């Protein structure tokens, strides 16, 4: 099934006319050519005129009727929908007389989004001709587009029976395995067993493995994908030794032609079988083939441990079905406690890797991986022996790496995680800051006009200077302890140190900007680092001011930071780091519109919205103009959701058609990951709140509406459809949800937000996005990764806040939609009210158990409003007393921003997140009034 703007289905070969539904090819071509030409020129009205003439002469001529249905739809979809559908359905029920009719009717159903009718047509055709390959292939692809693997498997088996082609059987096996993985992914949140075509997960696995075994017996496994699936199913069934032996067989040499891929596969399966020594040997062979292979280097360091949990942990890093990335990897500061390793063996290995790199010509010939590995070893040994000694060793390793690679553009990024690990080690951290500060003050030589050598030298020194200072930023040297001054020391009360540092950085920027006068504006350059560094220094000054109670000073420092970034963006308008930083500063100051205007120029591809939306959400939720908000939460988010719903599944189906069977499993996993992304759900719920605000502004006084009941009904329908789009609580069973426990294992969302793109001074906010500004103003910017010393989960406080906040919002949204369903004729509630009440009670219990790690008083008040609204909706009690409880909670949420705004102090309004908090409180007021109107039949 191929989409095409032009009609390519003209009769391709001669056919003998058999009945009035069909003409001979010559007459058919003569009669229909004008209609074809008109449709190809996108003139359906002209096509209809021509077709009506033909149908007067041949009223049962199927191809003309099919083309008329298509032309009617394209001419006026709304007015002609039923007529077009009636014609297409009538042809379907008659049975399409030839391929051309079938293609046109299928195209009509597809354009009308009538998937059910299209499938009925295909099945009807297959009842008449069970081996009709066009119908089978179209049906296979269509089930793939909706991820219905059980039905897709059945169609693939029918294709195999019709053709005897091994590729069709492999498609069926792939569908079985995809079906099994989908069921496993749904298991912890769904109340049903999933769509499994009558077979459980283990049955599907055994059947797939058995089929692959038979194919091997017939020498039908001949490519890497079928071989990989066979090895994978063996390992999943616990036959790990056999799977490893398979990867060493002659069949592996035939099916996996690239030696490096074979060794990587063998290493993975050796690890699955618990054969640590063999796994290491295979990784060593990988390094012989690719000396800079970072994955194998790290794997061998991991294998220097040798404890019982090693295999399981390493398998989580690199599973047999693909790379599994821990969700904490997108955070800027992550250093979970490391397990003990054999220091002697690990050191010996690293030394051998470095020696090999040196022997082959060093980093210019081999790459820099071996040298990063030296630093990584020190990082892994932080928990071994004396703490001060180990931290100092890591600091020295970072300094040594910078000394060698400081002029490389990747230097600061290479050292980022290691520098951040030193934030809690004052002695080592201060030593490294002093060392790098000295290098950051190195004189940048002047350039002689026309002398390329002097220009090259100046740029090299400049890169060393900027990389040293960027590592200082990752050491948190931009906080009130800029350049190593402890927070509790007298110098910490001298915020002008930040301004002085910023002034120096901007002077360097102006002085050396001409070095990059000819640079492409789209390419980042070393000179762009100085405005970023200046903004970090000024953010540090702002933090010192706010902690000392000087909000005016903090606001002025943030203004200055915004000015430095605006200067940098004039030269480099496409620099994402500068734009993300400026967006954050405008958001902190309550300038939501400026924040989104700044962010709008960042080239976010569709899928990047799931990782970068956290930059936009705070401003979108804080009163930004509707048009630009719609760009992010409407246009761009919808494009991403379309990509999820259609393009990913189409790519998976295409992969299967091309024999890339393991790619199908990867695409399916990718689909589930994006579908369940916390960022997307947060964006959709935020969009609903913004939309309700817009409706209330548009509606004004509801009493003036000529037909309030019609308005109410339309709002209910829209809300119900939107809620079905955002969330599906039919998958969440309160008996197993455990929403009252702060347990990540019960968290159904995936976390894709790339917080590494945040400026160094901005910690992530897990609470309502509109309150992220208030949270920054209420907490020190040196927040550690762990936050709570009692937990070993990095950023545990973020995940707890994020899932609790979104659970409340999604539960409220779905509860309102559930109430809407009961208000609309012939529409039943799809979620049990008992289940919703139980989930609500779990959330309330969980809230009493948790002690917040980061202060955010407005977020606590917002939680009280959520619970009050949920109580009203779940109990369907819209009485005056219950609504008074809701509006009393909202009044408390409004009190602080209202008092500040009424004070008339302009600086105070720009501080502490007052403006975003005011808009946030106003949004809740609009939500409550909207709910009272559309669900409670009342005005407020």
mmCIF file of N, CA and C in Angstrom, residues 4 55 71 163 187 240 279 295 382 391 417 462 464 475 532 540 596 624 654 682 718 722 815 874 890:
data_model
loop_
_atom_site.group_PDB
_atom_site.id
_atom_site.type_symbol
_atom_site.label_atom_id
_atom_site.label_comp_id
_atom_site.label_asym_id
_atom_site.label_seq_id
_atom_site.Cartn_x
_atom_site.Cartn_y
_atom_site.Cartn_z
ATOM 1 N N UNK A 4 0.324 8.050 -2.881
ATOM 2 C CA UNK A 4 0.877 8.793 -4.016
ATOM 3 C C UNK A 4 -0.088 9.914 -4.354
ATOM 4 N N UNK A 55 -21.372 7.249 -16.190
ATOM 5 C CA UNK A 55 -22.295 6.413 -15.419
ATOM 6 C C UNK A 55 -23.729 6.470 -15.955
ATOM 7 N N UNK A 71 -13.648 11.126 -6.009
ATOM 8 C CA UNK A 71 -13.799 12.517 -6.444
ATOM 9 C C UNK A 71 -14.759 13.280 -5.529
ATOM 10 N N UNK A 163 2.539 -18.631 -0.159
ATOM 11 C CA UNK A 163 3.758 -18.500 -0.958
ATOM 12 C C UNK A 163 4.832 -19.528 -0.626
ATOM 13 N N UNK A 187 2.410 -5.143 31.281
ATOM 14 C CA UNK A 187 2.016 -5.998 32.398
ATOM 15 C C UNK A 187 1.843 -5.254 33.712
ATOM 16 N N UNK A 240 21.082 -20.101 27.659
ATOM 17 C CA UNK A 240 22.145 -19.110 27.434
ATOM 18 C C UNK A 240 23.427 -19.744 26.916
ATOM 19 N N UNK A 279 33.676 -13.332 27.858
ATOM 20 C CA UNK A 279 33.146 -12.022 27.476
ATOM 21 C C UNK A 279 34.283 -11.010 27.348
ATOM 22 N N UNK A 295 32.521 1.409 24.218
ATOM 23 C CA UNK A 295 31.643 0.437 24.861
ATOM 24 C C UNK A 295 32.435 -0.765 25.376
ATOM 25 N N UNK A 382 36.304 6.208 43.129
ATOM 26 C CA UNK A 382 36.032 7.221 44.151
ATOM 27 C C UNK A 382 35.606 6.621 45.486
ATOM 28 N N UNK A 391 39.326 11.481 45.545
ATOM 29 C CA UNK A 391 38.793 12.662 44.880
ATOM 30 C C UNK A 391 39.910 13.520 44.295
ATOM 31 N N UNK A 417 30.899 14.891 33.271
ATOM 32 C CA UNK A 417 30.404 14.020 34.347
ATOM 33 C C UNK A 417 31.431 13.860 35.456
ATOM 34 N N UNK A 462 42.648 30.174 22.807
ATOM 35 C CA UNK A 462 41.289 30.542 23.193
ATOM 36 C C UNK A 462 40.475 29.302 23.552
ATOM 37 N N UNK A 464 41.616 26.478 24.715
ATOM 38 C CA UNK A 464 42.100 25.976 25.998
ATOM 39 C C UNK A 464 41.510 26.789 27.149
ATOM 40 N N UNK A 475 31.972 22.340 37.713
ATOM 41 C CA UNK A 475 32.355 22.175 39.120
ATOM 42 C C UNK A 475 31.491 23.035 40.035
ATOM 43 N N UNK A 532 28.034 32.839 27.539
ATOM 44 C CA UNK A 532 27.469 31.799 28.417
ATOM 45 C C UNK A 532 28.117 31.853 29.796
ATOM 46 N N UNK A 540 25.041 33.199 39.289
ATOM 47 C CA UNK A 540 25.607 32.970 40.609
ATOM 48 C C UNK A 540 25.436 34.180 41.505
ATOM 49 N N UNK A 596 9.582 32.239 25.095
ATOM 50 C CA UNK A 596 9.205 31.382 23.969
ATOM 51 C C UNK A 596 9.686 31.952 22.638
ATOM 52 N N UNK A 624 2.341 33.024 28.465
ATOM 53 C CA UNK A 624 2.849 33.426 27.154
ATOM 54 C C UNK A 624 1.690 33.644 26.188
ATOM 55 N N UNK A 654 7.831 -1.250 7.098
ATOM 56 C CA UNK A 654 8.773 -1.221 5.980
ATOM 57 C C UNK A 654 10.016 -2.047 6.296
ATOM 58 N N UNK A 682 2.796 15.697 30.023
ATOM 59 C CA UNK A 682 2.819 16.986 30.714
ATOM 60 C C UNK A 682 2.452 18.116 29.762
ATOM 61 N N UNK A 718 -15.611 17.842 23.518
ATOM 62 C CA UNK A 718 -14.217 18.190 23.259
ATOM 63 C C UNK A 718 -13.300 17.724 24.376
ATOM 64 N N UNK A 722 -10.271 14.983 24.098
ATOM 65 C CA UNK A 722 -8.903 15.382 24.453
ATOM 66 C C UNK A 722 -8.344 14.480 25.545
ATOM 67 N N UNK A 815 -10.967 11.975 35.109
ATOM 68 C CA UNK A 815 -12.203 11.968 35.916
ATOM 69 C C UNK A 815 -13.235 12.919 35.313
ATOM 70 N N UNK A 874 -15.318 13.309 41.412
ATOM 71 C CA UNK A 874 -15.536 11.880 41.684
ATOM 72 C C UNK A 874 -16.864 11.660 42.392
ATOM 73 N N UNK A 890 -8.378 27.656 46.189
ATOM 74 C CA UNK A 890 -7.836 28.508 45.120
ATOM 75 C C UNK A 890 -7.467 29.880 45.665
#
